Amino acid sequence: MMFTNFHRTLNFLLFAWLATFSVFANATASTSAQFHVERIGQYQYPNTAGERRVYVLQETKGYLQKLGQEIGVRSLAIVDDSSFLLVDPGPDATYTQALISALRKIEPRLKNHPDVIINSVARPEHALGNSTVSSSHTKIYASSITQANMVERCPNCRKRLSESLNNSELAKTEIQTPEFVIDKHIGIPNYPEWQVLEFQARTKSDLVLWHPRLRILFAGGLISHESIPDLIDGSVLKWQAALQNLKQLNPRVIIGTGPYLRNIKINQAKSTADQLKLTNNYLNELEAIVRKDFLAGGNEADADKCLNLEQFAKVKGYKKLHPLNIQRVWREIETQEMNKSSISSN
């Protein structure tokens, strides 16, 4: 009997320890970041020693998972023996320190701080980490709209992001807004080989970087990889037009947003149409179904409940984002159609 009681007690302690360890492991997974780094190109540049290497960095442990399954920020790094450019550093120090550490394993001579940071969009998960990875010598660039929006919104965005991620340390992250506005006609100083394009589609300003020779396109939030596009701040009509412009570039590699992809290089084998397929098809189907319902006299209050696109139901983010996208697009289509009627009557 004593042995049986001892055995039961031992089992109880063991299960309690395992449960505690499991909780600790889950907590650790949600508060730490880990990165996959993939080299997607290299090229010679006349004013640099050696070559410039181009990397994509993806967070693999779901650091931003609480924001939604569709959320995943991909950063672009351009490195040579004397310079370091980083696009979209992420939300906070935990994230940026893990990013730099992962890149340094491949680039052991990497500088501690980038020479140049580019914020492609005024979203805290993309840009709040500016202050955690920059130095006094770092130049931070963005579009004029992104710069203005960050100055105005960053304090509130930081608070919301901290609450969403349940991360009190993030709320203490210093806000550093871009000091320099990118001139799209000139491009990025010291990086003339990269063209800069700007669209008003997913947000009021979406910056895109394009390398014509390597045919590498950093599209940011304009392309959703294996996830539903987020139209909360966007325009479906302008987004459709932006995708047509990007398609004409015929990129070899497209870097967008979304959950972790095991191998970006797999996408390199796909055609431009294939890489744009999910984002393009979803937006086209969404616009068509909302317009049809509006013209048929549908009811906006019920639209998000009945205008389903079952072919996308298994794509990450559908359940959360699709009803919100319906509401956003309904108002946009309504405004467009009302303007048509107003012009016709005049």
Coordinates of N, CA, C and O in Angstrom, one line a residue, residues 97-221:
Q97 N 16.4 42.2 -32.1 CA 17.7 41.6 -31.6 C 17.8 40.2 -32.1 O 18.9 39.7 -32.5
A98 N 16.7 39.4 -32.2 CA 16.7 38.1 -32.7 C 17.0 38.1 -34.2 O 17.7 37.3 -34.8
L99 N 16.4 39.1 -34.9 CA 16.6 39.3 -36.3 C 18.1 39.5 -36.7 O 18.7 38.9 -37.5
I100 N 18.7 40.5 -35.9 CA 20.1 40.8 -36.2 C 21.0 39.6 -35.8 O 22.0 39.3 -36.6
S101 N 20.7 38.9 -34.8 CA 21.5 37.7 -34.3 C 21.4 36.6 -35.4 O 22.4 36.0 -35.7
A102 N 20.2 36.4 -36.0 CA 20.1 35.4 -37.0 C 20.9 35.7 -38.3 O 21.5 34.9 -38.9
L103 N 20.8 37.0 -38.7 CA 21.5 37.4 -39.9 C 23.1 37.4 -39.6 O 23.8 37.0 -40.5
R104 N 23.5 37.7 -38.4 CA 24.9 37.7 -38.1 C 25.5 36.3 -38.2 O 26.7 36.1 -38.5
K105 N 24.7 35.2 -38.0 CA 25.2 33.9 -38.1 C 25.7 33.6 -39.6 O 26.6 32.8 -39.8
I106 N 25.0 34.3 -40.5 CA 25.4 34.1 -41.9 C 26.4 35.2 -42.4 O 27.2 35.0 -43.2
E107 N 26.2 36.4 -41.8 CA 27.1 37.5 -42.1 C 27.8 37.9 -40.8 O 27.5 38.9 -40.1
P108 N 28.9 37.2 -40.4 CA 29.6 37.4 -39.1 C 30.2 38.8 -39.0 O 30.4 39.3 -37.9
R109 N 30.4 39.5 -40.1 CA 31.0 40.9 -40.0 C 29.9 41.9 -40.1 O 30.2 43.1 -40.3
L110 N 28.7 41.5 -39.9 CA 27.6 42.5 -40.0 C 27.7 43.6 -38.9 O 28.1 43.3 -37.8
K111 N 27.4 44.8 -39.3 CA 27.4 45.9 -38.4 C 26.3 45.7 -37.3 O 25.3 45.0 -37.5
N112 N 26.6 46.3 -36.1 CA 25.6 46.2 -35.0 C 24.3 47.0 -35.4 O 23.2 46.6 -34.8
H113 N 24.4 48.0 -36.2 CA 23.2 48.8 -36.5 C 23.2 49.0 -38.1 O 24.3 49.2 -38.7
P114 N 22.0 49.0 -38.7 CA 22.0 49.3 -40.1 C 22.4 50.7 -40.4 O 22.2 51.6 -39.6
D115 N 23.0 51.0 -41.6 CA 23.2 52.3 -42.0 C 21.9 53.0 -42.5 O 21.7 54.2 -42.3
V116 N 21.0 52.1 -43.0 CA 19.8 52.6 -43.6 C 18.6 51.7 -43.1 O 18.8 50.5 -43.2
I117 N 17.5 52.3 -42.7 CA 16.3 51.6 -42.4 C 15.2 52.2 -43.3 O 15.1 53.4 -43.4
I118 N 14.4 51.3 -43.9 CA 13.3 51.8 -44.7 C 12.0 51.3 -44.0 O 11.9 50.1 -43.8
N119 N 11.1 52.2 -43.8 CA 9.7 51.8 -43.3 C 8.8 51.8 -44.5 O 8.5 52.8 -45.1
S120 N 8.3 50.6 -44.9 CA 7.5 50.5 -46.1 C 6.1 50.9 -45.9 O 5.3 51.2 -46.8
V121 N 5.6 51.0 -44.6 CA 4.2 51.3 -44.3 C 4.1 51.7 -42.8 O 5.0 51.4 -42.0
A122 N 3.1 52.5 -42.5 CA 2.9 53.0 -41.2 C 2.1 52.0 -40.3 O 1.0 52.3 -39.9
R123 N 2.7 50.9 -40.1 CA 2.1 49.8 -39.2 C 3.1 49.5 -38.1 O 4.3 49.3 -38.4
P124 N 2.6 49.4 -36.8 CA 3.6 49.2 -35.7 C 4.3 47.9 -35.8 O 5.5 47.9 -35.4
E125 N 3.7 46.9 -36.3 CA 4.4 45.6 -36.3 C 5.5 45.6 -37.4 O 6.4 44.8 -37.4
H126 N 5.5 46.6 -38.3 CA 6.5 46.7 -39.3 C 7.6 47.7 -38.9 O 8.8 47.5 -39.2
A127 N 7.3 48.7 -38.1 CA 8.2 49.9 -38.0 C 8.5 50.3 -36.6 O 9.4 51.2 -36.4
L128 N 7.8 49.9 -35.5 CA 8.0 50.4 -34.2 C 9.4 50.0 -33.7 O 10.0 50.7 -32.8
G129 N 10.0 49.0 -34.3 CA 11.3 48.6 -33.8 C 12.5 49.5 -34.3 O 13.6 49.1 -34.1
N130 N 12.2 50.5 -35.0 CA 13.2 51.5 -35.5 C 14.2 51.8 -34.4 O 15.5 51.7 -34.6
S131 N 13.7 52.2 -33.3 CA 14.6 52.7 -32.2 C 15.5 51.6 -31.6 O 16.5 51.9 -31.0
T132 N 15.0 50.4 -31.7 CA 15.7 49.3 -31.0 C 16.9 48.7 -31.8 O 17.7 47.9 -31.3
V133 N 17.0 49.1 -33.1 CA 18.0 48.6 -33.9 C 18.9 49.7 -34.6 O 19.9 49.4 -35.2
S134 N 18.5 50.9 -34.4 CA 19.2 52.0 -35.1 C 20.3 52.6 -34.1 O 20.3 52.4 -32.9
S135 N 21.2 53.4 -34.7 CA 22.2 54.2 -34.0 C 22.0 55.6 -34.4 O 21.2 56.0 -35.3
S136 N 22.9 56.5 -33.8 CA 22.9 57.9 -34.2 C 23.3 58.1 -35.7 O 23.0 59.1 -36.3
H137 N 23.9 57.1 -36.3 CA 24.4 57.2 -37.7 C 23.4 56.6 -38.7 O 23.6 56.7 -39.9
T138 N 22.3 55.9 -38.1 CA 21.4 55.3 -39.0 C 20.4 56.3 -39.6 O 19.9 57.2 -38.9
K139 N 20.2 56.2 -40.9 CA 19.2 57.1 -41.6 C 17.9 56.3 -41.8 O 18.0 55.2 -42.4
I140 N 16.8 56.8 -41.4 CA 15.5 56.1 -41.5 C 14.7 56.8 -42.6 O 14.4 58.0 -42.5
Y141 N 14.2 56.1 -43.6 CA 13.5 56.6 -44.7 C 12.1 56.1 -44.8 O 11.8 54.9 -44.4
A142 N 11.2 56.9 -45.3 CA 9.8 56.4 -45.5 C 9.2 57.4 -46.5 O 9.8 58.4 -46.9
S143 N 8.0 57.1 -47.0 CA 7.3 58.1 -47.8 C 6.8 59.2 -46.9 O 6.7 59.1 -45.7
S144 N 6.4 60.4 -47.5 CA 6.0 61.5 -46.7 C 4.7 61.2 -45.9 O 4.5 61.6 -44.8
I145 N 3.8 60.4 -46.6 CA 2.6 60.0 -45.9 C 2.8 59.1 -44.7 O 2.3 59.2 -43.6
T146 N 3.7 58.1 -44.9 CA 4.1 57.2 -43.8 C 4.7 58.0 -42.6 O 4.4 57.8 -41.5
Q147 N 5.6 58.9 -43.0 CA 6.3 59.7 -42.0 C 5.2 60.5 -41.2 O 5.2 60.5 -39.9
A148 N 4.3 61.1 -41.8 CA 3.3 61.9 -41.2 C 2.4 61.1 -40.3 O 2.0 61.4 -39.2
N149 N 2.0 59.9 -40.8 CA 1.1 59.0 -40.1 C 1.8 58.4 -38.8 O 1.1 58.3 -37.8
M150 N 3.1 58.2 -38.9 CA 3.8 57.6 -37.8 C 3.9 58.7 -36.7 O 3.8 58.4 -35.5
V151 N 4.2 59.9 -37.1 CA 4.3 61.0 -36.1 C 2.9 61.2 -35.4 O 2.9 61.3 -34.1
E152 N 1.8 61.0 -36.1 CA 0.5 61.2 -35.5 C 0.0 60.0 -34.7 O -0.6 60.2 -33.6
R153 N 0.3 58.8 -35.2 CA -0.4 57.7 -34.7 C 0.4 56.7 -33.8 O -0.1 55.9 -33.1
C154 N 1.7 56.9 -33.9 CA 2.6 55.9 -33.2 C 2.3 55.7 -31.7 O 2.3 54.5 -31.3
P155 N 2.1 56.7 -30.9 CA 1.8 56.5 -29.5 C 0.6 55.6 -29.3 O 0.6 54.6 -28.5
N156 N -0.5 55.8 -30.0 CA -1.7 55.0 -29.9 C -1.5 53.6 -30.5 O -2.0 52.6 -29.9
C157 N -0.8 53.5 -31.6 CA -0.5 52.2 -32.2 C 0.4 51.4 -31.3 O 0.2 50.2 -31.2
R158 N 1.4 52.0 -30.6 CA 2.2 51.3 -29.7 C 1.4 50.7 -28.6 O 1.6 49.5 -28.2
K159 N 0.5 51.5 -28.0 CA -0.4 51.0 -26.9 C -1.3 49.8 -27.4 O -1.4 48.8 -26.7
R160 N -1.9 49.9 -28.5 CA -2.7 48.9 -29.0 C -1.9 47.6 -29.3 O -2.4 46.5 -29.0
L161 N -0.7 47.7 -29.9 CA 0.1 46.6 -30.2 C 0.5 45.9 -28.9 O 0.5 44.7 -28.8
S162 N 0.9 46.7 -27.9 CA 1.3 46.1 -26.6 C 0.2 45.3 -26.0 O 0.4 44.2 -25.5
E163 N -1.0 45.9 -26.1 CA -2.2 45.2 -25.5 C -2.5 43.9 -26.3 O -2.8 42.9 -25.7
S164 N -2.4 44.0 -27.6 CA -2.8 42.9 -28.5 C -1.8 41.7 -28.2 O -2.2 40.5 -28.3
L165 N -0.5 42.0 -28.0 CA 0.5 41.0 -27.9 C 0.7 40.6 -26.4 O 1.5 39.8 -26.1
N166 N -0.1 41.3 -25.5 CA 0.1 41.1 -24.0 C 1.5 41.3 -23.6 O 2.1 40.4 -22.9
N167 N 2.2 42.4 -24.1 CA 3.6 42.6 -23.9 C 3.8 44.0 -23.4 O 3.8 45.0 -24.1
S168 N 4.0 44.0 -22.0 CA 4.1 45.3 -21.4 C 5.4 46.0 -21.7 O 5.5 47.2 -21.7
E169 N 6.5 45.2 -22.0 CA 7.8 45.8 -22.4 C 7.7 46.6 -23.7 O 8.3 47.6 -23.9
L170 N 6.8 46.1 -24.6 CA 6.7 46.7 -25.9 C 6.1 48.2 -25.7 O 6.5 49.1 -26.5
A171 N 5.3 48.3 -24.7 CA 4.7 49.7 -24.5 C 5.8 50.7 -24.1 O 5.6 51.9 -24.2
K172 N 7.0 50.2 -23.7 CA 8.1 51.1 -23.3 C 9.0 51.4 -24.5 O 10.0 52.2 -24.4
T173 N 8.8 50.8 -25.6 CA 9.6 51.0 -26.8 C 9.6 52.4 -27.2 O 8.6 53.0 -27.4
E174 N 10.8 53.0 -27.4 CA 10.9 54.4 -27.8 C 10.4 54.5 -29.2 O 10.7 53.7 -30.1
I175 N 9.7 55.6 -29.5 CA 9.2 55.8 -30.8 C 10.2 56.6 -31.6 O 10.7 57.7 -31.2
Q176 N 10.7 56.1 -32.8 CA 11.6 56.8 -33.6 C 11.0 56.9 -35.0 O 10.9 55.9 -35.7
T177 N 10.5 58.0 -35.4 CA 9.9 58.1 -36.7 C 10.9 58.5 -37.8 O 12.0 59.0 -37.5
P178 N 10.6 58.2 -39.0 CA 11.6 58.4 -40.1 C 11.9 59.9 -40.2 O 11.1 60.7 -40.2
E179 N 13.2 60.2 -40.4 CA 13.7 61.6 -40.5 C 13.7 62.0 -42.0 O 13.7 63.2 -42.3
F180 N 13.8 61.0 -42.9 CA 14.1 61.4 -44.3 C 12.9 60.8 -45.1 O 12.5 59.7 -44.9
V181 N 12.5 61.6 -46.1 CA 11.5 61.2 -47.1 C 12.1 60.7 -48.3 O 13.0 61.4 -48.9
I182 N 11.7 59.6 -48.8 CA 12.3 59.0 -50.0 C 11.7 59.8 -51.2 O 10.5 59.9 -51.4
D183 N 12.6 60.2 -52.1 CA 12.2 60.8 -53.4 C 12.1 59.7 -54.4 O 13.2 59.1 -54.7
K184 N 10.9 59.3 -54.8 CA 10.8 58.2 -55.7 C 11.5 58.3 -57.0 O 11.9 57.4 -57.7
H185 N 11.7 59.6 -57.4 CA 12.4 59.8 -58.7 C 14.0 59.6 -58.5 O 14.6 59.3 -59.5
I186 N 14.5 59.8 -57.3 CA 15.9 59.7 -57.1 C 16.2 58.3 -56.5 O 17.2 57.7 -56.8
G187 N 15.3 57.8 -55.6 CA 15.5 56.5 -55.0 C 16.3 56.6 -53.7 O 16.3 57.7 -53.1
I188 N 16.9 55.5 -53.2 CA 17.5 55.5 -51.9 C 19.0 55.9 -52.1 O 19.7 55.3 -52.9
P189 N 19.5 56.9 -51.4 CA 20.9 57.3 -51.5 C 21.8 56.1 -51.3 O 21.6 55.3 -50.4
N190 N 22.8 56.0 -52.2 CA 23.8 54.9 -52.2 C 23.2 53.5 -52.6 O 24.0 52.5 -52.6
Y191 N 21.9 53.5 -53.0 CA 21.3 52.2 -53.5 C 20.5 52.5 -54.7 O 19.4 52.2 -54.8
P192 N 21.2 53.2 -55.7 CA 20.4 53.5 -56.9 C 19.9 52.3 -57.8 O 19.1 52.5 -58.6
E193 N 20.5 51.2 -57.5 CA 20.1 50.0 -58.2 C 18.7 49.5 -57.8 O 18.1 48.6 -58.5
W194 N 18.2 50.0 -56.7 CA 16.8 49.7 -56.3 C 15.9 50.8 -56.6 O 16.1 51.9 -56.2
Q195 N 14.8 50.5 -57.4 CA 13.8 51.5 -57.6 C 12.7 51.5 -56.5 O 12.5 50.4 -55.9
V196 N 12.2 52.6 -56.2 CA 11.2 52.8 -55.2 C 9.8 53.2 -55.8 O 9.8 54.1 -56.6
L197 N 8.8 52.4 -55.6 CA 7.5 52.7 -56.1 C 6.5 52.9 -54.9 O 6.7 52.3 -53.8
E198 N 5.5 53.7 -55.1 CA 4.6 53.9 -54.0 C 3.1 53.8 -54.5 O 2.8 54.2 -55.6
F199 N 2.3 53.1 -53.7 CA 0.9 52.8 -54.1 C 0.0 53.2 -52.9 O 0.5 53.2 -51.7
Q200 N -1.2 53.6 -53.2 CA -2.2 53.8 -52.2 C -3.2 52.6 -52.4 O -4.1 52.7 -53.2
A201 N -3.0 51.6 -51.6 CA -3.8 50.3 -51.9 C -4.2 49.7 -50.6 O -5.3 49.8 -50.1
R202 N -3.2 49.0 -49.9 CA -3.5 48.4 -48.6 C -3.6 49.4 -47.6 O -4.4 49.3 -46.6
T203 N -2.8 50.5 -47.7 CA -2.9 51.7 -46.8 C -2.8 52.9 -47.7 O -2.8 52.8 -48.9
K204 N -2.7 54.1 -47.0 CA -2.6 55.3 -47.8 C -1.2 55.5 -48.4 O -1.0 56.3 -49.3
S205 N -0.3 54.6 -48.0 CA 1.1 54.7 -48.6 C 1.7 53.3 -48.4 O 2.0 52.9 -47.3
D206 N 1.9 52.6 -49.5 CA 2.6 51.3 -49.5 C 3.9 51.4 -50.4 O 3.8 51.6 -51.6
L207 N 5.0 51.4 -49.8 CA 6.3 51.4 -50.5 C 6.7 50.1 -51.0 O 6.6 49.1 -50.3
V208 N 7.2 50.0 -52.2 CA 7.7 48.8 -52.9 C 9.1 49.0 -53.4 O 9.4 50.1 -53.9
L209 N 10.0 48.1 -53.2 CA 11.3 48.1 -53.7 C 11.5 47.1 -54.8 O 11.0 46.0 -54.7
W210 N 12.1 47.5 -55.9 CA 12.3 46.7 -57.1 C 13.7 46.8 -57.7 O 14.2 47.8 -57.9
H211 N 14.3 45.6 -57.8 CA 15.6 45.5 -58.4 C 15.4 44.9 -59.9 O 15.2 43.7 -60.0
P212 N 15.5 45.8 -60.9 CA 15.2 45.3 -62.3 C 16.0 44.2 -62.8 O 15.5 43.3 -63.5
R213 N 17.3 44.2 -62.4 CA 18.2 43.2 -63.0 C 18.0 41.8 -62.3 O 17.9 40.8 -63.0
L214 N 17.9 41.8 -61.0 CA 17.6 40.6 -60.3 C 16.2 40.2 -60.3 O 15.8 39.0 -60.0
R215 N 15.3 41.2 -60.6 CA 13.9 41.0 -60.7 C 13.3 40.5 -59.3 O 12.5 39.6 -59.2
I216 N 13.9 41.2 -58.3 CA 13.4 40.9 -56.9 C 12.4 42.1 -56.5 O 12.8 43.3 -56.7
L217 N 11.3 41.7 -56.1 CA 10.2 42.7 -55.7 C 9.9 42.6 -54.2 O 9.4 41.5 -53.8
F218 N 10.2 43.6 -53.4 CA 9.8 43.6 -52.1 C 8.5 44.4 -52.1 O 8.4 45.6 -52.2
A219 N 7.4 43.6 -51.9 CA 6.0 44.2 -52.1 C 5.3 44.5 -50.8 O 4.2 45.1 -50.8
G220 N 6.0 44.1 -49.6 CA 5.3 44.3 -48.3 C 3.9 43.8 -48.3 O 3.6 42.7 -48.7
G221 N 3.0 44.6 -47.7 CA 1.6 44.2 -47.5 C 0.8 44.1 -48.8 O -0.4 43.7 -48.7

